[in-house]
Structures are given as structure tokens and as C-alpha cells.
XYZ file of C-alpha atoms in Angstrom:
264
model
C 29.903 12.267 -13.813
C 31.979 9.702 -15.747
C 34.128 7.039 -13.738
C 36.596 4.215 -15.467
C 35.486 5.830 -18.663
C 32.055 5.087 -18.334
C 29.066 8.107 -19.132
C 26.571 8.258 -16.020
C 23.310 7.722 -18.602
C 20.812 8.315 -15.187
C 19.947 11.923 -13.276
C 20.459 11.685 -10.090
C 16.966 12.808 -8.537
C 16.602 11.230 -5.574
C 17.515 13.083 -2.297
C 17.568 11.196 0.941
C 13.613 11.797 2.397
C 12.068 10.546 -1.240
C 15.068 7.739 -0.792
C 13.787 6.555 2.325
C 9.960 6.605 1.531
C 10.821 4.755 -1.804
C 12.474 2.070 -0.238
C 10.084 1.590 2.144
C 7.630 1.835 -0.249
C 9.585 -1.477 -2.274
C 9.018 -3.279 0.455
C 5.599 -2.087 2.342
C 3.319 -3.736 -0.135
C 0.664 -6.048 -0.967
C 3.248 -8.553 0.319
C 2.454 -7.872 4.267
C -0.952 -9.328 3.193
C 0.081 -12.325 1.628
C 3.170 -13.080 3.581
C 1.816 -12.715 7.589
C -0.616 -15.585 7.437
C 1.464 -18.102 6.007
C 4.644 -16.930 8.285
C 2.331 -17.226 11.192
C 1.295 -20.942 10.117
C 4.510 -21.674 10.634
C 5.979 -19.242 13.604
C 2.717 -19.434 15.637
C 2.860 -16.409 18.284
C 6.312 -16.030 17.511
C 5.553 -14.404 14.319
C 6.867 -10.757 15.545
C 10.191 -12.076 16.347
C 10.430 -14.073 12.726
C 9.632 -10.858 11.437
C 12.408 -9.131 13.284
C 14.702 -11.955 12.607
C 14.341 -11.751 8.353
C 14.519 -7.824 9.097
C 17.732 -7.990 11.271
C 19.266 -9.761 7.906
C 17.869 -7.581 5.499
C 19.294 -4.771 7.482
C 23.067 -6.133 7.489
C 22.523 -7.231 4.326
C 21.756 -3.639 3.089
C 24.364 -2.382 5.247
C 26.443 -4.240 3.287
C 25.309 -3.212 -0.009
C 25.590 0.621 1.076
C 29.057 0.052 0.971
C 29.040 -1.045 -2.387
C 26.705 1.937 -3.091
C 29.074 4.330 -1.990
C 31.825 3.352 -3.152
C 30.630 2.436 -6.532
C 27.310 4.767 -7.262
C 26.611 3.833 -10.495
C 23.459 2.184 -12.148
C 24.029 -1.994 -12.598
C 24.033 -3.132 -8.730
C 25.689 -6.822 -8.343
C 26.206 -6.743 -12.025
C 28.426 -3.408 -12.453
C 29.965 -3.869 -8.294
C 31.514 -7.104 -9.910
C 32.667 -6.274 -13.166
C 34.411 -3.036 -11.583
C 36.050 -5.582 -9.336
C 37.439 -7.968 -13.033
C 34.865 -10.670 -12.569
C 32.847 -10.467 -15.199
C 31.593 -13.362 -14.978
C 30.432 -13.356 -11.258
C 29.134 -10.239 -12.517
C 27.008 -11.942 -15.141
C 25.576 -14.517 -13.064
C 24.924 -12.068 -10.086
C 22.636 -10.218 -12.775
C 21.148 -12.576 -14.168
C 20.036 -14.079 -10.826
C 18.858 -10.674 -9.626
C 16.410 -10.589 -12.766
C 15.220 -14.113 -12.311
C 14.425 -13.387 -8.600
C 12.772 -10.085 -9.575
C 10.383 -12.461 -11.808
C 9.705 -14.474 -9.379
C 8.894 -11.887 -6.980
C 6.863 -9.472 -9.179
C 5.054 -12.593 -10.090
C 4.129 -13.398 -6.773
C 3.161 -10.071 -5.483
C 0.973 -9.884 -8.601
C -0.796 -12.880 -7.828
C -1.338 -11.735 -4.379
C -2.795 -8.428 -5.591
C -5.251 -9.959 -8.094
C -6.419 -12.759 -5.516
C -7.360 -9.955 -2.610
C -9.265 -8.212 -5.833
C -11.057 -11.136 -6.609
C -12.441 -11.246 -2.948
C -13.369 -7.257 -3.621
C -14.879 -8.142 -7.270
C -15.765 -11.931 -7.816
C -15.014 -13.852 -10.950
C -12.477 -11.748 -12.273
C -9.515 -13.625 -14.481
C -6.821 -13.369 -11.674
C -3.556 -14.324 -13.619
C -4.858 -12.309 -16.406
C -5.337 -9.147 -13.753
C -1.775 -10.391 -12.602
C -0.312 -10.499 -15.561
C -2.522 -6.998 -16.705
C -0.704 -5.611 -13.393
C 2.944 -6.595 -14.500
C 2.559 -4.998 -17.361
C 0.981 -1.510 -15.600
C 4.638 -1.338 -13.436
C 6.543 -2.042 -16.741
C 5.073 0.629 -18.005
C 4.918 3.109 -15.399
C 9.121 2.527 -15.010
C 9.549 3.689 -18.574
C 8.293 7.325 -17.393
C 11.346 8.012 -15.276
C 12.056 7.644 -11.871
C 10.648 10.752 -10.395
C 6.981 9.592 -11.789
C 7.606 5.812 -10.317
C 8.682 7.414 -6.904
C 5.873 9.301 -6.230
C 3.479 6.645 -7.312
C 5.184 3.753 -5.077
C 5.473 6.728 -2.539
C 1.457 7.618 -2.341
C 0.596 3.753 -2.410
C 3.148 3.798 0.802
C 1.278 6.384 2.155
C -1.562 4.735 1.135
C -0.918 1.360 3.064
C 0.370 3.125 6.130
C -2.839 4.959 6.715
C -5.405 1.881 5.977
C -3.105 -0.306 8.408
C -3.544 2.613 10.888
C -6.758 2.537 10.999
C -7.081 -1.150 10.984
C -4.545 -1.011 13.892
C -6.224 2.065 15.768
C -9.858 0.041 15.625
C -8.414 -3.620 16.502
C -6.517 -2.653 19.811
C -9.688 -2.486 21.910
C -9.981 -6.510 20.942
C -6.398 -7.451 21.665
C -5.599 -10.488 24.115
C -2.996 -10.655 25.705
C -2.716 -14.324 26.088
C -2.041 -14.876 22.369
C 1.291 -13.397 22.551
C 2.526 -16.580 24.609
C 4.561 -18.587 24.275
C 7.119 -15.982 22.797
C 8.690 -18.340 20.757
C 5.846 -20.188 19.565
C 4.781 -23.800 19.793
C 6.973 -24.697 17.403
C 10.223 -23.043 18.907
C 13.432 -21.619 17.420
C 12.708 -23.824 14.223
C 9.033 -22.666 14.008
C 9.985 -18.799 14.016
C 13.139 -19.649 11.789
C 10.605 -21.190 9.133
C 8.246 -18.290 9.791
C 11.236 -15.539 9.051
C 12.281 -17.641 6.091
C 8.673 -17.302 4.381
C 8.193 -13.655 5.343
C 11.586 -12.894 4.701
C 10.709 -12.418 0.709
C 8.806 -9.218 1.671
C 11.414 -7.571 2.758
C 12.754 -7.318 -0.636
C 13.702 -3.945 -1.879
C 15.688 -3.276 0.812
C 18.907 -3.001 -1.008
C 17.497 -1.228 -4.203
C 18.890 2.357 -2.815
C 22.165 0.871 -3.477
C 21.265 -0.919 -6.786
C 19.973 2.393 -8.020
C 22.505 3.942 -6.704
C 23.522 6.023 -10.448
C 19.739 8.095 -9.607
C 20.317 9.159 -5.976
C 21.799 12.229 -4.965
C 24.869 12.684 -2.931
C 25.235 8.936 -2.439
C 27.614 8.664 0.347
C 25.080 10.359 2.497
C 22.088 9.451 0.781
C 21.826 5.625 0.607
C 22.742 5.196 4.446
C 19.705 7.239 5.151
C 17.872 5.868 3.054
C 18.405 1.477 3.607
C 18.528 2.141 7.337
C 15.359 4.564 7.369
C 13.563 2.563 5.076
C 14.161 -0.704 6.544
C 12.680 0.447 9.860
C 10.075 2.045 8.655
C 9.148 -1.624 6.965
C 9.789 -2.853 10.450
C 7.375 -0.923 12.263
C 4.451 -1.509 10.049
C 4.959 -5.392 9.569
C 5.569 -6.069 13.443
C 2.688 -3.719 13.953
C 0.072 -5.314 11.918
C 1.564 -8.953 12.738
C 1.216 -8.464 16.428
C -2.273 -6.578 15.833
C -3.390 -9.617 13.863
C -1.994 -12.202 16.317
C -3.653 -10.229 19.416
C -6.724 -10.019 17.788
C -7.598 -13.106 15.927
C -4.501 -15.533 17.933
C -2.265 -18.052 16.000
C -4.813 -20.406 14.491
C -7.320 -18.030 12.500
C -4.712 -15.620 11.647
C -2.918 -18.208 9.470
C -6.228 -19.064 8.336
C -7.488 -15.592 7.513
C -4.550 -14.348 5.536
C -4.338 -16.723 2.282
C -1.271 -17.325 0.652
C -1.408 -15.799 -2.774
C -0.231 -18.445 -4.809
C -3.610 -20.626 -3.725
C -6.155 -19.603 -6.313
C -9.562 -17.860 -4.798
């Protein structure tokens, strides 16, 4: 399908259950291991409602986007939604800001994955695993989409059922008395912090509408898909926030979840 004279260059593969599950999957990652810990230093036992807070702005956010989508459901995101509009040159810097934040992020989550391995497999080289790992996802993308999705898909899949079990064997040991007070010791500014540092695991939650030149049936398709996906995300990070706090209270679960960018 062409539009302003342009050739759509992408199949559109993705229907609106594998749409959902892959945008979960961008954002269900090794991040809700790295992120919870250092949110909760911060939040305290109001770590569930930081969590809810970064996720109530990630969902207008992609709300927002989804409009864009729809209207617009070509490949480019920021970059293409601005240039359609004659601002090239918001367009330019939109893009070129999404790519530098994308470095950043893949960076960190990379990092995160090769410090947890390190605990697994001592004195491995982590920023050479990280970097090793960057690589692996390059080259995984540059198989097509239908390949990525069901990889990011089973490691979804993956994630859900290991934080079910860790959830299913950890409820016996819950207290209740950690969950006070709501707001944590450190108030509205101490779960405001907490959102802010969780709040980069969230990401993903517009790519639906980035992608939007792959999905099929847009209009109906992206909705689904950035609303379903984004509380799916929301389940599993309140879930195993709250199951950590219970458990293990304010103090040890900031000290038991280490923030990625310390190395082991």
C-alpha cells in the first residue's frame, strides 16, 4: 500500500494477539530485575504505586502514539509522523533522539543481563558479554520480524512463568506490615523518584505504533495491542514488586536487587 507516493518496503505480519505479546514482551524484561531494587531505594513501600504511576504515563503516552499509528501506519515512528506533518526538521531531531535513547537503553539492559550472569557464572568479562549480547539482537532483527517476535515472545513467556513460580512459592512468607505506610517514608516525592527510575522499563510501550508499517489492520490492531500490552507489563511488575516488598520489606529489597550499572 503506497501513501503520499511513498512504497510500503515492510509486510505487515503482525495481527493483534502476537501485537500484544510483543509489546509486552519489549517491555517485560531483564529490566524488572534491575529496575525494582533501585525504584524501591527510593519509593520505599510505595514502590507498587511508583510503578503504577510511570505505567499510568506510559499508557497515555501510548494512547497518544496510537493515534499517530492509525492515522499514519507507516514504518519511521516520530521521524516519518513529523515529516508527513512538513517539519522535517522536528522530524530529524525526534529520530535521532529516539536512536540515542535506544542506545542508551539497550546498553543498560545489556549490562543488567551480563551482571545477573556473572552471579550464575563468576568471572566472566561482563561488558564484553554485554556488548557480545548487543550484537546477538542486532543480528537476530536482520531475520525479519516474524523470527524476532517469536523469540522476544517465548523469552515473555519465559519470564512470566519463572516470576510465577517465584510469586506462587513467596506468598506463604508475605507480611503484611511491609506494605505500610502506602506512600512510603519518603512520601509523594519518594514514590515520584521511585516511578521516575522504574519508569525506563516501561519502554517499548509505544513500539506497536512505531512499527506500525508491519502490523496488520492497524486501526484495530495497535489499540489492542499498546493497551493489552501495557497491562500485561503492569500486572507482572506490580506483582513481583509487591511480592518482593512483602517478602523481604523495603530495606533488603533495595539491597537485594543491584542496579546494573554497578559492576559485580
Amino acid at each position: 500500500m503506497a501513501k503520499n507516493g511513498q512504497q510500503q518496503s515492510l509486510r505487515r505480519e503482525l495481527g493483534p494477539i502476537t501485537a500484544t505479546l510483543f509489546t509486552a514482551g519489549m517491555m517485560v524484561g531483564i529490566g524488572i530485575f534491575a529496575a525494582i531494587g533501585a525504584a524501591t531505594a527510593a519509593a520505599g513501600s510505595g514502590i507498587p504505586i511508583a510503578i503504577l504511576l510511570g505505567g499510568s504515563v506510559a499508557l497515555a503516552t501510548g494512547i497518544s502514539a496510537t493515534q499517530l499509528g492509525v492515522n499514519n501506519p507507516t514504518e519511521g515512528g516520530a521521524f516519518t509522523w513529523a515529516r508527513d506533518v512538513h517539519q522535517p526538521t522536528l522530524g530529524f531531531i525526534a529520530g535521532c533522539g529516539y536512536l540515542g535513547k535506544n542506545l542508551i537503553s539497550m546498553s543498560v539492559i545489556a549490562l543488567a543481563f551480563a551482571t545477573y550472569l556473572g552471579q550464575v557464572i563468576p568471572g566472566i568479562p561482563v561488558h564484553f558479554v554485554a556488548a557480545a549480547g548487543v550484537v546477538a539482537i542486532t543480528i537476530l532483527n536482520l531475520f525479519g520480524i516474524q523470527l524476532t517476535s517469536r523469540v522476544l515472545i517465548s523469552l515473555l513467556l519465559l519470564v512470566i512463568a519463572v516470576l510465577s513460580i517465584y510469586g506462587a512459592f513467596s506468598l506463604h512468607a508475605i507480611e503484611q506490615g511491609h506494605f505500610v505506610p502506602v506512600l512510603g517514608a519518603n512520601g509523594l516525592m519518594g514514590v515520584a523518584s521511585g516511578a521516575a527510575i522504574f519508569f525506563w522499563t516501561w519502554d517499548g510501550f509505544m513500539r506497536m505504533a512505531i512499527m506500525a508499517g508491519e502490523v496488520k489492520e492497524p486501526r484495530r490492531t495497535i489499540p489492542v495491542a499498546i493497551i493489552g500490552g501495557v497491562t500485561i507489563a503492569a500486572v507482572m511488575f506490580v506483582g513481583a514488586a509487591a511480592i518482593t516488598l512483602g517478602v523481604l520489606g523495603q530495606t533488603r529489597s533495595a539491597r537485594r536487587i543491584p542496579l546494573c550499572l554497578v559492576p559485580p
